[in-house]
mmCIF file of C-alpha atoms in Angstrom:
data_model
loop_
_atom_site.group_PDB
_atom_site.id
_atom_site.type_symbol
_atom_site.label_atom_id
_atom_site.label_comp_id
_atom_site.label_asym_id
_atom_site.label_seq_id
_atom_site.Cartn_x
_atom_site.Cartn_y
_atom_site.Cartn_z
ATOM 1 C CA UNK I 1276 -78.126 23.104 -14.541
ATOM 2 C CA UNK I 1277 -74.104 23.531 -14.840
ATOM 3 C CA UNK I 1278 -72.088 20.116 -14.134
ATOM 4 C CA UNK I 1279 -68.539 19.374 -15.188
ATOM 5 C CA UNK I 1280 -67.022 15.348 -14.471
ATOM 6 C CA UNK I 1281 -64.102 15.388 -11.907
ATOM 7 C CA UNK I 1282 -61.667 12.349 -11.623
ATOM 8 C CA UNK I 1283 -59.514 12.265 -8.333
ATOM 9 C CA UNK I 1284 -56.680 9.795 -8.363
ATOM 10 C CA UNK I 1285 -54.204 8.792 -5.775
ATOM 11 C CA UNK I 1286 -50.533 8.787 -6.833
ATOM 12 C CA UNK I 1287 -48.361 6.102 -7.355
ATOM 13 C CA UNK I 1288 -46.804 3.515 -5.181
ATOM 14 C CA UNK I 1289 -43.265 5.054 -3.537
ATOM 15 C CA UNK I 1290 -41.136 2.751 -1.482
ATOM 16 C CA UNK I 1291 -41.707 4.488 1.821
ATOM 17 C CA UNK I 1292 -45.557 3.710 1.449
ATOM 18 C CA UNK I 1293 -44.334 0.295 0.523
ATOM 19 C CA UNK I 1294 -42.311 0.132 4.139
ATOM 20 C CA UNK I 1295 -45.420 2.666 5.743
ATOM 21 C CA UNK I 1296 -43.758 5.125 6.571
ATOM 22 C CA UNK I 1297 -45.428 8.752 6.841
ATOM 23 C CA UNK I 1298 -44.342 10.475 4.410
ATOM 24 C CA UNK I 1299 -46.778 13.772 4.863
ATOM 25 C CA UNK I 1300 -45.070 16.593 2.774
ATOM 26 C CA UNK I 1301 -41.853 14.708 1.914
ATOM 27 C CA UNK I 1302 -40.764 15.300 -1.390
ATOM 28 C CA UNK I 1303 -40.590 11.232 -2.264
ATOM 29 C CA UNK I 1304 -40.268 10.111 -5.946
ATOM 30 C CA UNK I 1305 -42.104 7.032 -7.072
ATOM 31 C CA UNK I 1306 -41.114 3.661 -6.680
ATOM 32 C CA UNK I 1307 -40.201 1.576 -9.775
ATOM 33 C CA UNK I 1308 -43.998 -0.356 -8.754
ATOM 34 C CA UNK I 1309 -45.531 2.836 -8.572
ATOM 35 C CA UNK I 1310 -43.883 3.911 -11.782
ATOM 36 C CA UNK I 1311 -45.632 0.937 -13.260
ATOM 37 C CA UNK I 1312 -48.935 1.860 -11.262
ATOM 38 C CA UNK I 1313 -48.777 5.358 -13.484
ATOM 39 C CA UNK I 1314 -48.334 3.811 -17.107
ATOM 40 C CA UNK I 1315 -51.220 1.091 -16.440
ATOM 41 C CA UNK I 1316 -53.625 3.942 -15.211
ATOM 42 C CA UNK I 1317 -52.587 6.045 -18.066
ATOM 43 C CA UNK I 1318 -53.216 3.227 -20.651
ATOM 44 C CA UNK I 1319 -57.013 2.896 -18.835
ATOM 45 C CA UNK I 1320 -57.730 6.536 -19.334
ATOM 46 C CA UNK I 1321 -55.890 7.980 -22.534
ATOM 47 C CA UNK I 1322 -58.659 8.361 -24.624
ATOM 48 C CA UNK I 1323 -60.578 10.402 -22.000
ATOM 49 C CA UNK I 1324 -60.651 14.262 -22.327
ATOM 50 C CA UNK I 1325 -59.303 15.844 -19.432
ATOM 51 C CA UNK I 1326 -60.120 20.206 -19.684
ATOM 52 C CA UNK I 1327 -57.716 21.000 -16.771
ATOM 53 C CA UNK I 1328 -55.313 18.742 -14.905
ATOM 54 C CA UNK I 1329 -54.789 19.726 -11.601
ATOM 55 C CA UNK I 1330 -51.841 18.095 -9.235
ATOM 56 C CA UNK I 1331 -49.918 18.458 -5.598
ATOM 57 C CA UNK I 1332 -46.352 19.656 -6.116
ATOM 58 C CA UNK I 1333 -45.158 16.907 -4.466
ATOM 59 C CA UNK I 1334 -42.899 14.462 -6.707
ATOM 60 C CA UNK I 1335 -45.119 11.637 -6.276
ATOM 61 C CA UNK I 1336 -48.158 12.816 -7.729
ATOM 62 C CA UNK I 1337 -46.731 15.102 -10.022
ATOM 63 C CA UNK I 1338 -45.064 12.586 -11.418
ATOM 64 C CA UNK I 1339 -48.072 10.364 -11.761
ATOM 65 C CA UNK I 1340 -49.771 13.426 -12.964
ATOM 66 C CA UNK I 1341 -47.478 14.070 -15.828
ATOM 67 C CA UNK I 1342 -47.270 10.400 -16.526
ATOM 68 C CA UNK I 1343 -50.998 10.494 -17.376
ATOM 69 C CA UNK I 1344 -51.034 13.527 -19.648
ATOM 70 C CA UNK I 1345 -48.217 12.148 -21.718
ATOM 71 C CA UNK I 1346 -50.408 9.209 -22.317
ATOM 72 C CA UNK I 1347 -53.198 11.800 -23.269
ATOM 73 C CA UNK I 1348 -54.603 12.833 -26.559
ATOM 74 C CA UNK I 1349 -52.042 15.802 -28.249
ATOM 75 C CA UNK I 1350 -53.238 19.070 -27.731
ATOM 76 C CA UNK I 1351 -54.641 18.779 -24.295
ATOM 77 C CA UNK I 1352 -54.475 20.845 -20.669
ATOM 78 C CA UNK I 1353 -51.124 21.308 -19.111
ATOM 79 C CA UNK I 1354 -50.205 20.141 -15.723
ATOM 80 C CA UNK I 1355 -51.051 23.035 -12.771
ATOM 81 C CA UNK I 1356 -49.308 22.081 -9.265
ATOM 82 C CA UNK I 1357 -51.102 23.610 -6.619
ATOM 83 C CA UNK I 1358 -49.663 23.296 -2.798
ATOM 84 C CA UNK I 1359 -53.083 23.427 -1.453
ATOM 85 C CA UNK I 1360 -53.526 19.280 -2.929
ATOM 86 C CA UNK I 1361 -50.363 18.267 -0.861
ATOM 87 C CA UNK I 1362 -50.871 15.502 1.872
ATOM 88 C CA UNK I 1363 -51.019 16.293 5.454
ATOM 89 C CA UNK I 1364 -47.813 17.851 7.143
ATOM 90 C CA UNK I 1365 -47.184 15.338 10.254
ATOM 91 C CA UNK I 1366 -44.261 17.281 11.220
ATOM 92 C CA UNK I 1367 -41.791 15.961 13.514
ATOM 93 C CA UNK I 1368 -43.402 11.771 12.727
ATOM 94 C CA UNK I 1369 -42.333 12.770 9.212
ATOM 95 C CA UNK I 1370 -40.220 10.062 7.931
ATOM 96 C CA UNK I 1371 -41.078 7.804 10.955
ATOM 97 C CA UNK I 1372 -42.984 4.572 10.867
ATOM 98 C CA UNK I 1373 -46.462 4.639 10.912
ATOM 99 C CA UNK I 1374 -46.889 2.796 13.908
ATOM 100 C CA UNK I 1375 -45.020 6.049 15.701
ATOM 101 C CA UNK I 1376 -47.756 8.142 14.916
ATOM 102 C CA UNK I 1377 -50.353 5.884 16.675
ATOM 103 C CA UNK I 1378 -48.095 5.402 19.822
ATOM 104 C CA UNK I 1379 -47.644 9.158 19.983
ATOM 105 C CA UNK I 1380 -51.658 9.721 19.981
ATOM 106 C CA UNK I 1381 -51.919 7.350 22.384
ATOM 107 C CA UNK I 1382 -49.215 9.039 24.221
ATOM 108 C CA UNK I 1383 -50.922 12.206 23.806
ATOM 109 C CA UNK I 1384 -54.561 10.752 24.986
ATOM 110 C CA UNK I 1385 -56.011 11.759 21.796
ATOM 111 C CA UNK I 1386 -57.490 9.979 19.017
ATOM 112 C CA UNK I 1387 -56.833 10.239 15.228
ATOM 113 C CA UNK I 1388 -57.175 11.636 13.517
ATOM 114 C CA UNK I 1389 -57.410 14.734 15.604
ATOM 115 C CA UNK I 1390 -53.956 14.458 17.008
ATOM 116 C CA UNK I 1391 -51.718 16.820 15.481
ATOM 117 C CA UNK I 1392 -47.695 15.691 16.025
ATOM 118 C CA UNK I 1393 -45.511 19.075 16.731
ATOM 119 C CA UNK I 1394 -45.077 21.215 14.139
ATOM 120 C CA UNK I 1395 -47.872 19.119 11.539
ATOM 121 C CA UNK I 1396 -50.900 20.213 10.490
ATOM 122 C CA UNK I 1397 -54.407 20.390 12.348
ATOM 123 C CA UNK I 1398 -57.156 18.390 10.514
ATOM 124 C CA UNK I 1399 -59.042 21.812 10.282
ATOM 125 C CA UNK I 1400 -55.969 23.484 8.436
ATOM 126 C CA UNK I 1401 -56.095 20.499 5.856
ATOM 127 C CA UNK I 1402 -60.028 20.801 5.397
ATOM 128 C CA UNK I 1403 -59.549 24.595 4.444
ATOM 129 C CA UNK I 1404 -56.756 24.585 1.992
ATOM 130 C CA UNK I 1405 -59.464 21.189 0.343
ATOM 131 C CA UNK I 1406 -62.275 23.642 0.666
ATOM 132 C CA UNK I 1407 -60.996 26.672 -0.607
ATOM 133 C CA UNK I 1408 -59.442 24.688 -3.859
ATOM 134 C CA UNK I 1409 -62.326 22.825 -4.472
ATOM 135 C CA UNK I 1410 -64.473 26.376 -4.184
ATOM 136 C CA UNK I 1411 -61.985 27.708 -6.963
ATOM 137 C CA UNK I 1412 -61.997 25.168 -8.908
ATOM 138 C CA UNK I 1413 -65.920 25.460 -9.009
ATOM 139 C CA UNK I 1414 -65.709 29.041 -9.444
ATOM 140 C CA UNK I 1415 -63.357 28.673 -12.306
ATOM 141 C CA UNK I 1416 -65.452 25.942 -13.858
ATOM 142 C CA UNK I 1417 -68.703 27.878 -13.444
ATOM 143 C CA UNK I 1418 -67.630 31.075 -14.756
ATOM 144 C CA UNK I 1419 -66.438 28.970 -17.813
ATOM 145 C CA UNK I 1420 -69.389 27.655 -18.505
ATOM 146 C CA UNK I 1421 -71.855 30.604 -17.902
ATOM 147 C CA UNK I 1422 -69.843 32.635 -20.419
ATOM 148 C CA UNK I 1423 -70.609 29.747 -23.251
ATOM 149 C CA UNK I 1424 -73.957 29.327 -22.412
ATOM 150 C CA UNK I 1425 -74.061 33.550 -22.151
ATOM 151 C CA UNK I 1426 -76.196 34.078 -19.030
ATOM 152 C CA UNK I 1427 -77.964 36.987 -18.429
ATOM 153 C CA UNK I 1428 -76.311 39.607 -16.646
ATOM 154 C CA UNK I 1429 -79.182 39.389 -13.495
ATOM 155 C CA UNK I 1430 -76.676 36.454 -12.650
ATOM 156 C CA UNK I 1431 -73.768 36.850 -10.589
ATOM 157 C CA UNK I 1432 -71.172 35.287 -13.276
ATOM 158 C CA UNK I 1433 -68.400 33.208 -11.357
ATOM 159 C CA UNK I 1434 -70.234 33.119 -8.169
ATOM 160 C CA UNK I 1435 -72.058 30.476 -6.654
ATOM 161 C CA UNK I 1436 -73.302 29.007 -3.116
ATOM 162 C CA UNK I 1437 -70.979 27.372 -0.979
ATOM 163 C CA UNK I 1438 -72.116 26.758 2.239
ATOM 164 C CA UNK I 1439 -72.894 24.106 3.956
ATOM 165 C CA UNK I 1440 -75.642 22.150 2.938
ATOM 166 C CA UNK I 1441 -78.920 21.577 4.888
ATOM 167 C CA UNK I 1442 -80.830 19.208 3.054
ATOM 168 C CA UNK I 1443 -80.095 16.315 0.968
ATOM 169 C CA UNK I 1444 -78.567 16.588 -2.631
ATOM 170 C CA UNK I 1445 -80.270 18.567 -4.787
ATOM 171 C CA UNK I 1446 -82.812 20.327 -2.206
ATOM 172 C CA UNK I 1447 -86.316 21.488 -2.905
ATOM 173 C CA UNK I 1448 -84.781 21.589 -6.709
ATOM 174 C CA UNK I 1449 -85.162 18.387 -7.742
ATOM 175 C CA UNK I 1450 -85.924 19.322 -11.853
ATOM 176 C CA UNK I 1451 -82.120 19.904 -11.685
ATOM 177 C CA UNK I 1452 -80.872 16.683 -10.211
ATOM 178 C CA UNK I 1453 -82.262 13.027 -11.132
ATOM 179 C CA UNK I 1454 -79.747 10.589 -9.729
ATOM 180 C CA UNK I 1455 -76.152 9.694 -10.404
ATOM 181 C CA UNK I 1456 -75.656 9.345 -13.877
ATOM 182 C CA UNK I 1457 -77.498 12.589 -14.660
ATOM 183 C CA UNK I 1458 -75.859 13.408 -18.098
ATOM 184 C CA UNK I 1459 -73.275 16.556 -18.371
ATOM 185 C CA UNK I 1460 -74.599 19.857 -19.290
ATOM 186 C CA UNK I 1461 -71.247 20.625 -20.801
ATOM 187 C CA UNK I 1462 -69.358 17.612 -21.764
ATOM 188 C CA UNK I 1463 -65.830 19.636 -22.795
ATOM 189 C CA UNK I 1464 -65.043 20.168 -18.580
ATOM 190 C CA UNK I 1465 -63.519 17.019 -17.236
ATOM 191 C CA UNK I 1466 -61.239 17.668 -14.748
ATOM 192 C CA UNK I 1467 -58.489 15.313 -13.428
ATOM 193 C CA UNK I 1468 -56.777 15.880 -10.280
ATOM 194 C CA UNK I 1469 -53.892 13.805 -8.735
ATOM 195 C CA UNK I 1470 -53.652 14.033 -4.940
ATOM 196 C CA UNK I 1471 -52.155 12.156 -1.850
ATOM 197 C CA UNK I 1472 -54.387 9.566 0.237
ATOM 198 C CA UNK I 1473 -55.150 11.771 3.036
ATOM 199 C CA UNK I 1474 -56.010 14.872 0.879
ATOM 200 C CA UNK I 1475 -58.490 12.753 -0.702
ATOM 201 C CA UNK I 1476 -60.072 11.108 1.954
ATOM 202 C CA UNK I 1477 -60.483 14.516 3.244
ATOM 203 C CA UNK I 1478 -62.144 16.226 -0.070
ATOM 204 C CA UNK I 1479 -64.773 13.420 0.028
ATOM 205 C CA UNK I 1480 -65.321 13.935 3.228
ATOM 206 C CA UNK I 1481 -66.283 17.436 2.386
ATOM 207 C CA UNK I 1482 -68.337 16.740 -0.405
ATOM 208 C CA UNK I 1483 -70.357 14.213 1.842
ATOM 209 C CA UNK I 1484 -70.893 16.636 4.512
ATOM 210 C CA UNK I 1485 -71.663 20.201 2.217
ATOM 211 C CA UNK I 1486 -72.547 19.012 -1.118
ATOM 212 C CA UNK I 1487 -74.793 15.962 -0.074
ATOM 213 C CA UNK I 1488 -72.161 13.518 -1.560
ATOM 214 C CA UNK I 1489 -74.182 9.702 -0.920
ATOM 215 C CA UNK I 1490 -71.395 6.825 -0.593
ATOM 216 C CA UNK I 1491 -73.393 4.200 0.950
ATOM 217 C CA UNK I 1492 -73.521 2.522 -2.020
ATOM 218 C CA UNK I 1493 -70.318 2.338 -2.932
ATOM 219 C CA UNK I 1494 -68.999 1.683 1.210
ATOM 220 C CA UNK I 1495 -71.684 -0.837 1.902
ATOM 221 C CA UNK I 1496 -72.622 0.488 5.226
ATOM 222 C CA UNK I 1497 -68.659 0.343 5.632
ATOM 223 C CA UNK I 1498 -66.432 3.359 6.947
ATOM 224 C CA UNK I 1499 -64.190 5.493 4.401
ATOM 225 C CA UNK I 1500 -60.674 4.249 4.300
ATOM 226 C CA UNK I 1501 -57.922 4.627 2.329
ATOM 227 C CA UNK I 1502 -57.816 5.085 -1.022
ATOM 228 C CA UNK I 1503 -54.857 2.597 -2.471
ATOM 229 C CA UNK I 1504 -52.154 3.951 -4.648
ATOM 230 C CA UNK I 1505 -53.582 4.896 -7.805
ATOM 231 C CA UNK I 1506 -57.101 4.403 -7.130
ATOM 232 C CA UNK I 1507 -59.475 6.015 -8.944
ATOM 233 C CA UNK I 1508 -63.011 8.381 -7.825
ATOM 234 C CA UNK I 1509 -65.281 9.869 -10.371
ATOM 235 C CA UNK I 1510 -67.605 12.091 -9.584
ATOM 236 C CA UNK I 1511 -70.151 14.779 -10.891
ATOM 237 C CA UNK I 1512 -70.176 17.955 -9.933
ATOM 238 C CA UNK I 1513 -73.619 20.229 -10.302
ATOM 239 C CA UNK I 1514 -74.647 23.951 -9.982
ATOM 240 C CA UNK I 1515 -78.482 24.394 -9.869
ATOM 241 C CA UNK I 1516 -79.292 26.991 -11.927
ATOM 242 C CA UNK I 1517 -82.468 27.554 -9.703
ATOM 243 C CA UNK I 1518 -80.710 27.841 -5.808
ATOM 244 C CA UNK I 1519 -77.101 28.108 -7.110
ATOM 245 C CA UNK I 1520 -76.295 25.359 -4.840
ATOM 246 C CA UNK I 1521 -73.717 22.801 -5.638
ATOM 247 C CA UNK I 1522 -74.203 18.914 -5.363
ATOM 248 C CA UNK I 1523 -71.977 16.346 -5.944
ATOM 249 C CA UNK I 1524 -72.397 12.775 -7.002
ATOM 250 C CA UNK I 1525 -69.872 10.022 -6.751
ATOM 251 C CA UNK I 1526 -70.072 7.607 -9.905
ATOM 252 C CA UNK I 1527 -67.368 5.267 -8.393
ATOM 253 C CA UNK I 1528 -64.598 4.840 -5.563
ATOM 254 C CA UNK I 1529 -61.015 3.878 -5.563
ATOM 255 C CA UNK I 1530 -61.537 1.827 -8.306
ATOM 256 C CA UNK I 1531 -58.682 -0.658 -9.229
ATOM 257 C CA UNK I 1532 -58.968 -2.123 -12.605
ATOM 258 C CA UNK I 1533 -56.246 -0.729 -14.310
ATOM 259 C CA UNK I 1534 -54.506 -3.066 -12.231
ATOM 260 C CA UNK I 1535 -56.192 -6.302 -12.029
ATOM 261 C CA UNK I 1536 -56.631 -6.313 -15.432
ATOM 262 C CA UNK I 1537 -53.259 -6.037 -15.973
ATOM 263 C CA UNK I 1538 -52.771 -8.866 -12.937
ATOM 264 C CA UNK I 1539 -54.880 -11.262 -15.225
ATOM 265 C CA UNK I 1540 -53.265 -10.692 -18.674
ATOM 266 C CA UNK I 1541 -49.445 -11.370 -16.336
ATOM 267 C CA UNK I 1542 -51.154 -15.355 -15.204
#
């Protein structure tokens, strides 16, 4: 099998998510709390090697982003902004309170979050751009590591199944996938990515509903909600060498410790 480890963190605290406002693609710096949020995070995770750090363009998480890889090991991955990990464009309720948006579905006789205000983004516009990074991403990761392990040319280097899976994690293939903390076949790809809340909630969505993703255990029967500013996900991401069908297993979700920990040592 091929696996690499991928982190997926929320950005910082800003002051309009402090007075919930939507912010969608507003270009909103962090708060001085969310500044805070960053360097706590960073001090959790500096000795971890990151291969690629990936991050919206959007202040927020850039900045979080870049406030992590200073805090890294010399020598490591640059930041790469891509557009395709900003939040969800809510248009017109941009800037408005979040309460607006709810009134306006209402309004609408629609639920959300399938209503789309005027001139935002459809929920199926925001899975694609999540799909067709995360497909990259895998693509990039993949070719990466067939190269070092120098398959045979009868495989397709680079390419790999992404549809939609019909069977539980792992398949009929089950010499390729034990369980959750199945170790790395290459250790060196570790990829961190720095997103916005609804992004994220929508990329684990997709890996629960193509790649088999199980997050019972870490919802407790609950539903998925938001993922709080700088919470952390960790999961593992595997090619079978056999099918070359991808699974993906969550380690954790929205984890908090960075800042409890930091809570504790304050009392």
């Amino acid at each position: 099998m091929s696996s690499f480890r991928l982190t997926v963190v929320r950005h910082g605290e800003t002051e309009d998510n402090k007075r919930k406002v939507l912010q969608g693609q507003m270009d909103t710096p962090l708060s001085s709390v969310g500044e805070q949020q960053a360097r706590m995070l960073a001090q959790r995770i500096c000795m971890e090697g990151f291969s690629h750090v990936f991050s919206s363009d959007l202040r927020r998480a850039s900045q979080t982003a870049n406030t992590l890889l200073l805090n890294l090991p010399p020598g490591g991955p640059s930041l790469i902004e891509d557009v395709r990990l900003r939040e969800r464009c809510f248009g017109e309720l941009e800037g408005k309170e979040q309460w607006q948006l709810q009134k306006a579905a209402r309004k609408a006789k629609q639920q959300l979050p399938a209503f789309t205000p005027t001139g935002g983004e459809t929920v199926a516009q925001v899975q694609h751009r999540a799909t067709e990074f995360f497909a990259e991403l895998c693509s990039t990761i993949f070719h990466k590591v067939g190269a070092k392990q120098k398959q045979t040319t009868s495989e397709k280097e680079g390419q790999f199944d992404v549809s939609p899976r019909m069977d539980s994690a792992g398949g009929d293939d089950k010499s390729d996938v034990a369980d959750t903390n199945v170790p790395l076949a290459d250790d060196h790809n570790h990829v961190l990515l720095v997103a916005h809340g609804g992004l994220i909630r929508t990329m684990i969505e997709l890996f629960a509903s193509k790649f088999g993703c199980d997050l019972n255990s870490h919802l407790g029967g609950s539903r998925l909600h938001g993922c709080p500013n700088t919470g952390v996900s960790r999961f593992t991401v595997i090619r079978s060498e056999k099918s070359g069908k991808l699974s993906v297993f969550c380690n954790s979700l929205f984890t908090t410790d960075h800042l409890q920990e930091e809570a504790t040592t304050l009392h």
